[in-house]
Amino acid sequence: MRDIPTSRIRSAAQGYVELEGIGGLLDGPAIVCPLTGTHCLWWKYSVHRRVRSGKRNTWRKVRSGTSDDLFFLDDGTGRCIIDPEGAQVIPTHSHSWYGSTPQPERGPRAGSVFFSGEYRYREELIQAGGPLYAVGDFRTMRTHVEVDIETAARDLLAEWKKDQPKLLERFDVNRDAQIDAREWEAARRVAHIQVRREQSLNPPEALSGLHVMSRSVGRPYLLSGINQQKLTRRLNWKAGSSFLGFLAAGSLLLWLLHTHGVL
């Protein structure tokens, strides 16, 4: 996260990038968590049932699920569609509670948070309209743009053909008063270059491309409903705690080995 600068969608390079903005829903059916019916961008849930074996209690998974619906990230310069499949997701909210039925009769706020039910429920959500942070493989789909460039280039060539003297002046290299196949190919390339230059100076909104972020091969794919600043603090704290735990465990091991005469 520290090594990758945050990109803007409008100018982001193709490949592995970091984006930050606001999460939103695409047109179509709402994304709803099956456990509580909560509307959101992304969800993950699990239901476990208490299994008693003698004096011990264990939890056995009854069912679980993870959302794979698409949504978008908007950073003010554009929108990028997010495909959450394969991502490590840090949710906006995470709740655990207990009840007496396979499908919870109450949500996490009304349900018991103590070990007082036969079933244990867990739900993780990323809310719509809140902060969204993403690191993954960024691609812009431009197939429809290429088709429109080809059409525009053909129209431009048709306009040039209406003025034959000017066309010959520009592209009749051998001055034989006609445009042969090689000269016509040169004219076609010039038309494409001119169309692309005009579109780069005045890009039509409809031709801006479809931006998509998805899993990156060989590199972490991270989605977070927590903004980058808070997420960095949280991960720093976890890293520090893990390191201190490692030192404490190592010190304890050395002490035990020393007291037992191993060292």
PDB file of C-alpha atoms in Angstrom:
ATOM      1  CA  MET A   1       0.000   0.000   0.000  1.00  0.00           C
ATOM      2  CA  ARG A   2       2.872   2.383   0.775  1.00  0.00           C
ATOM      3  CA  ASP A   3       4.746   1.546  -2.427  1.00  0.00           C
ATOM      4  CA  ILE A   4       1.827   2.008  -4.845  1.00  0.00           C
ATOM      5  CA  PRO A   5       0.614   5.596  -5.435  1.00  0.00           C
ATOM      6  CA  THR A   6      -3.130   6.147  -5.633  1.00  0.00           C
ATOM      7  CA  SER A   7      -4.191   6.513  -9.274  1.00  0.00           C
ATOM      8  CA  ARG A   8      -7.080   8.488 -10.746  1.00  0.00           C
ATOM      9  CA  ILE A   9      -9.438   6.436 -12.882  1.00  0.00           C
ATOM     10  CA  ARG A  10      -9.382   8.881 -15.802  1.00  0.00           C
ATOM     11  CA  SER A  11      -5.577   8.692 -16.121  1.00  0.00           C
ATOM     12  CA  ALA A  12      -4.777   5.306 -14.545  1.00  0.00           C
ATOM     13  CA  ALA A  13      -2.246   3.119 -16.338  1.00  0.00           C
ATOM     14  CA  GLN A  14      -3.212  -0.361 -17.418  1.00  0.00           C
ATOM     15  CA  GLY A  15      -2.091  -2.999 -14.933  1.00  0.00           C
ATOM     16  CA  TYR A  16      -1.698  -3.189 -11.160  1.00  0.00           C
ATOM     17  CA  VAL A  17      -3.013   0.020  -9.576  1.00  0.00           C
ATOM     18  CA  GLU A  18      -4.506   1.454  -6.394  1.00  0.00           C
ATOM     19  CA  LEU A  19      -7.840   3.300  -6.421  1.00  0.00           C
ATOM     20  CA  GLU A  20      -9.822   5.084  -3.732  1.00  0.00           C
ATOM     21  CA  GLY A  21     -13.278   6.639  -3.909  1.00  0.00           C
ATOM     22  CA  ILE A  22     -16.934   5.980  -3.140  1.00  0.00           C
ATOM     23  CA  GLY A  23     -18.644   2.651  -3.764  1.00  0.00           C
ATOM     24  CA  GLY A  24     -21.919   2.484  -5.677  1.00  0.00           C
ATOM     25  CA  LEU A  25     -24.410   0.064  -7.204  1.00  0.00           C
ATOM     26  CA  LEU A  26     -24.700  -0.651 -10.913  1.00  0.00           C
ATOM     27  CA  ASP A  27     -28.083  -0.585 -12.620  1.00  0.00           C
ATOM     28  CA  GLY A  28     -30.018  -3.783 -12.120  1.00  0.00           C
ATOM     29  CA  PRO A  29     -31.136  -5.956  -9.180  1.00  0.00           C
ATOM     30  CA  ALA A  30     -30.111  -4.871  -5.705  1.00  0.00           C
ATOM     31  CA  ILE A  31     -27.327  -6.706  -3.851  1.00  0.00           C
ATOM     32  CA  VAL A  32     -28.901  -8.188  -0.724  1.00  0.00           C
ATOM     33  CA  CYS A  33     -27.288 -10.325   1.983  1.00  0.00           C
ATOM     34  CA  PRO A  34     -29.289 -13.595   2.342  1.00  0.00           C
ATOM     35  CA  LEU A  35     -28.830 -13.706   6.103  1.00  0.00           C
ATOM     36  CA  THR A  36     -30.510 -10.430   7.124  1.00  0.00           C
ATOM     37  CA  GLY A  37     -31.754  -8.962   3.832  1.00  0.00           C
ATOM     38  CA  THR A  38     -29.420  -5.980   4.163  1.00  0.00           C
ATOM     39  CA  HIS A  39     -28.788  -3.989   0.972  1.00  0.00           C
ATOM     40  CA  CYS A  40     -25.071  -3.488   0.327  1.00  0.00           C
ATOM     41  CA  LEU A  41     -22.231  -3.661  -2.231  1.00  0.00           C
ATOM     42  CA  TRP A  42     -20.701  -6.904  -0.980  1.00  0.00           C
ATOM     43  CA  TRP A  43     -21.584  -9.498   1.642  1.00  0.00           C
ATOM     44  CA  LYS A  44     -20.258 -12.640   3.265  1.00  0.00           C
ATOM     45  CA  TYR A  45     -22.094 -14.751   5.836  1.00  0.00           C
ATOM     46  CA  SER A  46     -21.910 -18.035   7.717  1.00  0.00           C
ATOM     47  CA  VAL A  47     -24.187 -20.025  10.032  1.00  0.00           C
ATOM     48  CA  HIS A  48     -22.770 -22.519  12.543  1.00  0.00           C
ATOM     49  CA  ARG A  49     -24.676 -24.907  14.802  1.00  0.00           C
ATOM     50  CA  ARG A  50     -23.591 -25.889  18.285  1.00  0.00           C
ATOM     51  CA  VAL A  51     -22.668 -29.572  18.561  1.00  0.00           C
ATOM     52  CA  ARG A  52     -22.412 -31.054  22.052  1.00  0.00           C
ATOM     53  CA  SER A  53     -20.041 -33.942  22.653  1.00  0.00           C
ATOM     54  CA  GLY A  54     -19.868 -34.871  26.303  1.00  0.00           C
ATOM     55  CA  LYS A  55     -18.777 -31.807  28.214  1.00  0.00           C
ATOM     56  CA  ARG A  56     -17.394 -30.084  25.149  1.00  0.00           C
ATOM     57  CA  ASN A  57     -19.180 -27.837  22.664  1.00  0.00           C
ATOM     58  CA  THR A  58     -18.017 -27.335  19.097  1.00  0.00           C
ATOM     59  CA  TRP A  59     -19.455 -25.398  16.172  1.00  0.00           C
ATOM     60  CA  ARG A  60     -20.278 -27.072  12.851  1.00  0.00           C
ATOM     61  CA  LYS A  61     -20.859 -24.988   9.741  1.00  0.00           C
ATOM     62  CA  VAL A  62     -24.413 -25.253   8.405  1.00  0.00           C
ATOM     63  CA  ARG A  63     -24.089 -22.965   5.413  1.00  0.00           C
ATOM     64  CA  SER A  64     -22.178 -19.947   4.140  1.00  0.00           C
ATOM     65  CA  GLY A  65     -21.912 -17.704   1.119  1.00  0.00           C
ATOM     66  CA  THR A  66     -19.961 -14.842  -0.442  1.00  0.00           C
ATOM     67  CA  SER A  67     -21.204 -12.217  -2.877  1.00  0.00           C
ATOM     68  CA  ASP A  68     -19.749 -12.109  -6.398  1.00  0.00           C
ATOM     69  CA  ASP A  69     -21.956  -9.294  -7.780  1.00  0.00           C
ATOM     70  CA  LEU A  70     -20.273  -6.411  -9.586  1.00  0.00           C
ATOM     71  CA  PHE A  71     -20.357  -2.824  -8.280  1.00  0.00           C
ATOM     72  CA  PHE A  72     -18.395   0.346  -9.018  1.00  0.00           C
ATOM     73  CA  LEU A  73     -15.867   2.719  -7.487  1.00  0.00           C
ATOM     74  CA  ASP A  74     -16.206   6.434  -8.311  1.00  0.00           C
ATOM     75  CA  ASP A  75     -13.265   8.739  -7.555  1.00  0.00           C
ATOM     76  CA  GLY A  76     -14.676  11.908  -9.125  1.00  0.00           C
ATOM     77  CA  THR A  77     -12.769  11.465 -12.406  1.00  0.00           C
ATOM     78  CA  GLY A  78     -14.586   8.338 -13.553  1.00  0.00           C
ATOM     79  CA  ARG A  79     -16.090   4.999 -12.590  1.00  0.00           C
ATOM     80  CA  CYS A  80     -14.387   1.630 -12.395  1.00  0.00           C
ATOM     81  CA  ILE A  81     -16.402  -1.590 -12.223  1.00  0.00           C
ATOM     82  CA  ILE A  82     -15.202  -3.834  -9.390  1.00  0.00           C
ATOM     83  CA  ASP A  83     -15.296  -7.622  -9.765  1.00  0.00           C
ATOM     84  CA  PRO A  84     -14.873  -8.926  -6.181  1.00  0.00           C
ATOM     85  CA  GLU A  85     -14.182 -12.554  -7.114  1.00  0.00           C
ATOM     86  CA  GLY A  86     -10.922 -13.727  -5.564  1.00  0.00           C
ATOM     87  CA  ALA A  87     -10.367 -10.562  -3.516  1.00  0.00           C
ATOM     88  CA  GLN A  88      -9.265 -10.292   0.086  1.00  0.00           C
ATOM     89  CA  VAL A  89     -12.059  -8.115   1.458  1.00  0.00           C
ATOM     90  CA  ILE A  90     -11.983  -5.915   4.544  1.00  0.00           C
ATOM     91  CA  PRO A  91     -15.644  -5.113   5.286  1.00  0.00           C
ATOM     92  CA  THR A  92     -17.207  -1.917   6.509  1.00  0.00           C
ATOM     93  CA  HIS A  93     -19.130  -3.854   9.168  1.00  0.00           C
ATOM     94  CA  SER A  94     -18.713  -7.290  10.723  1.00  0.00           C
ATOM     95  CA  HIS A  95     -21.245  -8.766  13.165  1.00  0.00           C
ATOM     96  CA  SER A  96     -21.587 -12.017  15.109  1.00  0.00           C
ATOM     97  CA  TRP A  97     -24.652 -12.988  17.130  1.00  0.00           C
ATOM     98  CA  TYR A  98     -26.610 -16.022  18.333  1.00  0.00           C
ATOM     99  CA  GLY A  99     -30.105 -17.420  18.026  1.00  0.00           C
ATOM    100  CA  SER A 100     -32.229 -20.565  18.121  1.00  0.00           C
ATOM    101  CA  THR A 101     -33.137 -21.033  14.432  1.00  0.00           C
ATOM    102  CA  PRO A 102     -31.119 -21.801  11.244  1.00  0.00           C
ATOM    103  CA  GLN A 103     -32.293 -18.502   9.733  1.00  0.00           C
ATOM    104  CA  PRO A 104     -31.933 -15.644  12.237  1.00  0.00           C
ATOM    105  CA  GLU A 105     -35.214 -14.206  13.435  1.00  0.00           C
ATOM    106  CA  ARG A 106     -33.474 -11.002  14.502  1.00  0.00           C
ATOM    107  CA  GLY A 107     -30.590  -8.957  13.175  1.00  0.00           C
ATOM    108  CA  PRO A 108     -27.275  -8.461  14.973  1.00  0.00           C
ATOM    109  CA  ARG A 109     -28.519  -5.466  16.967  1.00  0.00           C
ATOM    110  CA  ALA A 110     -31.541  -7.278  18.367  1.00  0.00           C
ATOM    111  CA  GLY A 111     -29.987 -10.759  18.550  1.00  0.00           C
ATOM    112  CA  SER A 112     -27.961 -12.096  21.442  1.00  0.00           C
ATOM    113  CA  VAL A 113     -24.221 -11.405  21.388  1.00  0.00           C
ATOM    114  CA  PHE A 114     -23.602 -13.988  24.131  1.00  0.00           C
ATOM    115  CA  PHE A 115     -23.193 -17.770  23.801  1.00  0.00           C
ATOM    116  CA  SER A 116     -26.896 -18.299  24.424  1.00  0.00           C
ATOM    117  CA  GLY A 117     -28.220 -19.914  21.267  1.00  0.00           C
ATOM    118  CA  GLU A 118     -27.943 -23.106  19.321  1.00  0.00           C
ATOM    119  CA  TYR A 119     -26.888 -21.199  16.207  1.00  0.00           C
ATOM    120  CA  ARG A 120     -24.123 -18.680  15.636  1.00  0.00           C
ATOM    121  CA  TYR A 121     -24.436 -16.166  12.788  1.00  0.00           C
ATOM    122  CA  ARG A 122     -21.753 -14.028  11.211  1.00  0.00           C
ATOM    123  CA  GLU A 123     -22.259 -11.321   8.597  1.00  0.00           C
ATOM    124  CA  GLU A 124     -19.721  -9.040   6.871  1.00  0.00           C
ATOM    125  CA  LEU A 125     -20.781  -6.125   4.635  1.00  0.00           C
ATOM    126  CA  ILE A 126     -19.434  -3.291   2.505  1.00  0.00           C
ATOM    127  CA  GLN A 127     -22.045  -0.554   2.425  1.00  0.00           C
ATOM    128  CA  ALA A 128     -23.041   1.411  -0.664  1.00  0.00           C
ATOM    129  CA  GLY A 129     -22.274   5.127  -0.660  1.00  0.00           C
ATOM    130  CA  GLY A 130     -19.297   4.770   1.675  1.00  0.00           C
ATOM    131  CA  PRO A 131     -15.528   4.783   1.172  1.00  0.00           C
ATOM    132  CA  LEU A 132     -14.056   2.090  -1.060  1.00  0.00           C
ATOM    133  CA  TYR A 133     -10.379   1.247  -1.467  1.00  0.00           C
ATOM    134  CA  ALA A 134      -9.097  -1.207  -4.078  1.00  0.00           C
ATOM    135  CA  VAL A 135      -5.756  -2.592  -5.252  1.00  0.00           C
ATOM    136  CA  GLY A 136      -5.834  -4.927  -8.232  1.00  0.00           C
ATOM    137  CA  ASP A 137      -5.588  -5.383 -11.983  1.00  0.00           C
ATOM    138  CA  PHE A 138      -7.026  -2.354 -13.816  1.00  0.00           C
ATOM    139  CA  ARG A 139      -8.115  -2.717 -17.443  1.00  0.00           C
ATOM    140  CA  THR A 140      -9.961  -0.467 -19.872  1.00  0.00           C
ATOM    141  CA  MET A 141     -12.147  -2.205 -22.461  1.00  0.00           C
ATOM    142  CA  ARG A 142     -11.888  -0.246 -25.722  1.00  0.00           C
ATOM    143  CA  THR A 143     -13.391  -2.575 -28.342  1.00  0.00           C
ATOM    144  CA  HIS A 144     -16.316  -0.260 -29.076  1.00  0.00           C
ATOM    145  CA  VAL A 145     -13.894   2.677 -29.308  1.00  0.00           C
ATOM    146  CA  GLU A 146     -11.905   0.937 -32.051  1.00  0.00           C
ATOM    147  CA  VAL A 147     -15.106   0.278 -34.014  1.00  0.00           C
ATOM    148  CA  ASP A 148     -16.061   3.957 -33.829  1.00  0.00           C
ATOM    149  CA  ILE A 149     -12.561   5.032 -34.904  1.00  0.00           C
ATOM    150  CA  GLU A 150     -12.776   2.751 -37.937  1.00  0.00           C
ATOM    151  CA  THR A 151     -16.166   4.208 -38.850  1.00  0.00           C
ATOM    152  CA  ALA A 152     -14.932   7.771 -38.420  1.00  0.00           C
ATOM    153  CA  ALA A 153     -11.858   7.036 -40.552  1.00  0.00           C
ATOM    154  CA  ARG A 154     -14.033   5.637 -43.370  1.00  0.00           C
ATOM    155  CA  ASP A 155     -16.232   8.727 -43.260  1.00  0.00           C
ATOM    156  CA  LEU A 156     -13.152  10.974 -43.416  1.00  0.00           C
ATOM    157  CA  LEU A 157     -11.786   9.074 -46.433  1.00  0.00           C
ATOM    158  CA  ALA A 158     -15.143   9.427 -48.159  1.00  0.00           C
ATOM    159  CA  GLU A 159     -14.936  13.192 -47.629  1.00  0.00           C
ATOM    160  CA  TRP A 160     -11.403  13.282 -49.060  1.00  0.00           C
ATOM    161  CA  LYS A 161     -12.501  11.328 -52.152  1.00  0.00           C
ATOM    162  CA  LYS A 162     -15.012  14.055 -52.990  1.00  0.00           C
ATOM    163  CA  ASP A 163     -12.116  16.439 -53.637  1.00  0.00           C
ATOM    164  CA  GLN A 164     -10.001  14.413 -56.082  1.00  0.00           C
ATOM    165  CA  PRO A 165      -7.458  17.162 -56.939  1.00  0.00           C
ATOM    166  CA  LYS A 166      -6.620  17.662 -53.277  1.00  0.00           C
ATOM    167  CA  LEU A 167      -6.530  13.890 -52.670  1.00  0.00           C
ATOM    168  CA  LEU A 168      -4.051  13.439 -55.534  1.00  0.00           C
ATOM    169  CA  GLU A 169      -1.966  16.340 -54.316  1.00  0.00           C
ATOM    170  CA  ARG A 170      -1.601  14.756 -50.870  1.00  0.00           C
ATOM    171  CA  PHE A 171      -1.207  11.055 -51.675  1.00  0.00           C
ATOM    172  CA  ASP A 172      -0.241  10.600 -55.374  1.00  0.00           C
ATOM    173  CA  VAL A 173       3.419  10.029 -54.625  1.00  0.00           C
ATOM    174  CA  ASN A 174       4.484   8.811 -58.092  1.00  0.00           C
ATOM    175  CA  ARG A 175       2.422  11.533 -59.816  1.00  0.00           C
ATOM    176  CA  ASP A 176       0.604   9.210 -62.223  1.00  0.00           C
ATOM    177  CA  ALA A 177      -2.739  10.989 -61.639  1.00  0.00           C
ATOM    178  CA  GLN A 178      -4.255   8.074 -59.773  1.00  0.00           C
ATOM    179  CA  ILE A 179      -4.224   6.565 -56.292  1.00  0.00           C
ATOM    180  CA  ASP A 180      -2.813   3.040 -56.337  1.00  0.00           C
ATOM    181  CA  ALA A 181      -3.198   0.440 -53.570  1.00  0.00           C
ATOM    182  CA  ARG A 182      -0.065   1.497 -51.681  1.00  0.00           C
ATOM    183  CA  GLU A 183      -1.001   5.197 -51.801  1.00  0.00           C
ATOM    184  CA  TRP A 184      -4.553   4.413 -50.658  1.00  0.00           C
ATOM    185  CA  GLU A 185      -3.194   2.435 -47.684  1.00  0.00           C
ATOM    186  CA  ALA A 186      -1.102   5.484 -46.757  1.00  0.00           C
ATOM    187  CA  ALA A 187      -4.220   7.672 -46.966  1.00  0.00           C
ATOM    188  CA  ARG A 188      -6.107   5.229 -44.746  1.00  0.00           C
ATOM    189  CA  ARG A 189      -3.348   5.341 -42.109  1.00  0.00           C
ATOM    190  CA  VAL A 190      -3.332   9.136 -42.173  1.00  0.00           C
ATOM    191  CA  ALA A 191      -7.123   9.152 -41.721  1.00  0.00           C
ATOM    192  CA  HIS A 192      -6.832   6.890 -38.660  1.00  0.00           C
ATOM    193  CA  ILE A 193      -4.113   9.079 -37.178  1.00  0.00           C
ATOM    194  CA  GLN A 194      -6.182  12.215 -37.700  1.00  0.00           C
ATOM    195  CA  VAL A 195      -9.295  10.644 -36.139  1.00  0.00           C
ATOM    196  CA  ARG A 196      -7.340   9.424 -33.100  1.00  0.00           C
ATOM    197  CA  ARG A 197      -5.727  12.846 -32.663  1.00  0.00           C
ATOM    198  CA  GLU A 198      -9.095  14.602 -32.823  1.00  0.00           C
ATOM    199  CA  GLN A 199     -10.596  12.171 -30.300  1.00  0.00           C
ATOM    200  CA  SER A 200      -7.645  12.579 -27.922  1.00  0.00           C
ATOM    201  CA  LEU A 201      -8.119  16.364 -27.998  1.00  0.00           C
ATOM    202  CA  ASN A 202     -11.920  16.160 -27.701  1.00  0.00           C
ATOM    203  CA  PRO A 203     -12.765  12.692 -26.376  1.00  0.00           C
ATOM    204  CA  PRO A 204     -16.479  11.871 -26.656  1.00  0.00           C
ATOM    205  CA  GLU A 205     -17.877  10.718 -23.337  1.00  0.00           C
ATOM    206  CA  ALA A 206     -19.383   7.648 -24.992  1.00  0.00           C
ATOM    207  CA  LEU A 207     -15.906   6.578 -26.138  1.00  0.00           C
ATOM    208  CA  SER A 208     -14.129   6.916 -22.799  1.00  0.00           C
ATOM    209  CA  GLY A 209     -13.944   3.135 -22.330  1.00  0.00           C
ATOM    210  CA  LEU A 210     -15.186   0.702 -19.710  1.00  0.00           C
ATOM    211  CA  HIS A 211     -12.832   0.467 -16.712  1.00  0.00           C
ATOM    212  CA  VAL A 212     -12.754  -2.826 -14.789  1.00  0.00           C
ATOM    213  CA  MET A 213     -10.724  -3.992 -11.776  1.00  0.00           C
ATOM    214  CA  SER A 214     -10.332  -7.690 -11.053  1.00  0.00           C
ATOM    215  CA  ARG A 215      -7.988 -10.239  -9.494  1.00  0.00           C
ATOM    216  CA  SER A 216      -4.319  -9.854 -10.382  1.00  0.00           C
ATOM    217  CA  VAL A 217      -2.291 -12.980 -11.126  1.00  0.00           C
ATOM    218  CA  GLY A 218       0.549 -13.363  -8.632  1.00  0.00           C
ATOM    219  CA  ARG A 219      -0.178 -10.174  -6.681  1.00  0.00           C
ATOM    220  CA  PRO A 220      -2.608  -9.377  -3.831  1.00  0.00           C
ATOM    221  CA  TYR A 221      -6.124  -8.273  -4.737  1.00  0.00           C
ATOM    222  CA  LEU A 222      -7.510  -6.143  -1.912  1.00  0.00           C
ATOM    223  CA  LEU A 223     -10.901  -4.473  -1.451  1.00  0.00           C
ATOM    224  CA  SER A 224     -11.748  -2.453   1.632  1.00  0.00           C
ATOM    225  CA  GLY A 225     -14.818  -0.629   2.880  1.00  0.00           C
ATOM    226  CA  ILE A 226     -12.480   1.338   5.147  1.00  0.00           C
ATOM    227  CA  ASN A 227     -10.555   4.284   3.729  1.00  0.00           C
ATOM    228  CA  GLN A 228      -6.830   4.006   3.123  1.00  0.00           C
ATOM    229  CA  GLN A 229      -5.732   6.071   6.127  1.00  0.00           C
ATOM    230  CA  LYS A 230      -7.729   4.038   8.668  1.00  0.00           C
ATOM    231  CA  LEU A 231      -6.812   0.776   6.960  1.00  0.00           C
ATOM    232  CA  THR A 232      -3.100   1.596   7.098  1.00  0.00           C
ATOM    233  CA  ARG A 233      -3.322   2.350  10.824  1.00  0.00           C
ATOM    234  CA  ARG A 234      -5.179  -0.917  11.438  1.00  0.00           C
ATOM    235  CA  LEU A 235      -2.659  -3.009   9.482  1.00  0.00           C
ATOM    236  CA  ASN A 236       0.282  -1.265  11.187  1.00  0.00           C
ATOM    237  CA  TRP A 237      -1.242  -2.094  14.568  1.00  0.00           C
ATOM    238  CA  LYS A 238      -1.759  -5.738  13.593  1.00  0.00           C
ATOM    239  CA  ALA A 239       1.774  -6.002  12.256  1.00  0.00           C
ATOM    240  CA  GLY A 240       3.182  -4.466  15.439  1.00  0.00           C
ATOM    241  CA  SER A 241       1.097  -6.750  17.651  1.00  0.00           C
ATOM    242  CA  SER A 242       2.196  -9.811  15.688  1.00  0.00           C
ATOM    243  CA  PHE A 243       5.849  -8.816  15.985  1.00  0.00           C
ATOM    244  CA  LEU A 244       5.561  -8.257  19.752  1.00  0.00           C
ATOM    245  CA  GLY A 245       3.783 -11.600  20.092  1.00  0.00           C
ATOM    246  CA  PHE A 246       6.590 -13.280  18.168  1.00  0.00           C
ATOM    247  CA  LEU A 247       9.205 -11.695  20.453  1.00  0.00           C
ATOM    248  CA  ALA A 248       7.257 -12.713  23.575  1.00  0.00           C
ATOM    249  CA  ALA A 249       6.847 -16.301  22.369  1.00  0.00           C
ATOM    250  CA  GLY A 250      10.542 -16.491  21.443  1.00  0.00           C
ATOM    251  CA  SER A 251      11.592 -15.132  24.835  1.00  0.00           C
ATOM    252  CA  LEU A 252       9.344 -17.627  26.618  1.00  0.00           C
ATOM    253  CA  LEU A 253      10.777 -20.503  24.580  1.00  0.00           C
ATOM    254  CA  LEU A 254      14.342 -19.455  25.358  1.00  0.00           C
ATOM    255  CA  TRP A 255      13.480 -19.178  29.085  1.00  0.00           C
ATOM    256  CA  LEU A 256      11.912 -22.654  29.111  1.00  0.00           C
ATOM    257  CA  LEU A 257      14.886 -24.179  27.312  1.00  0.00           C
ATOM    258  CA  HIS A 258      17.256 -22.458  29.739  1.00  0.00           C
ATOM    259  CA  THR A 259      15.374 -23.561  32.870  1.00  0.00           C
ATOM    260  CA  HIS A 260      15.298 -27.167  31.639  1.00  0.00           C
ATOM    261  CA  GLY A 261      19.018 -27.144  31.005  1.00  0.00           C
ATOM    262  CA  VAL A 262      18.784 -27.397  27.231  1.00  0.00           C
ATOM    263  CA  LEU A 263      20.760 -24.172  26.792  1.00  0.00           C
TER     264      LEU A 263
END
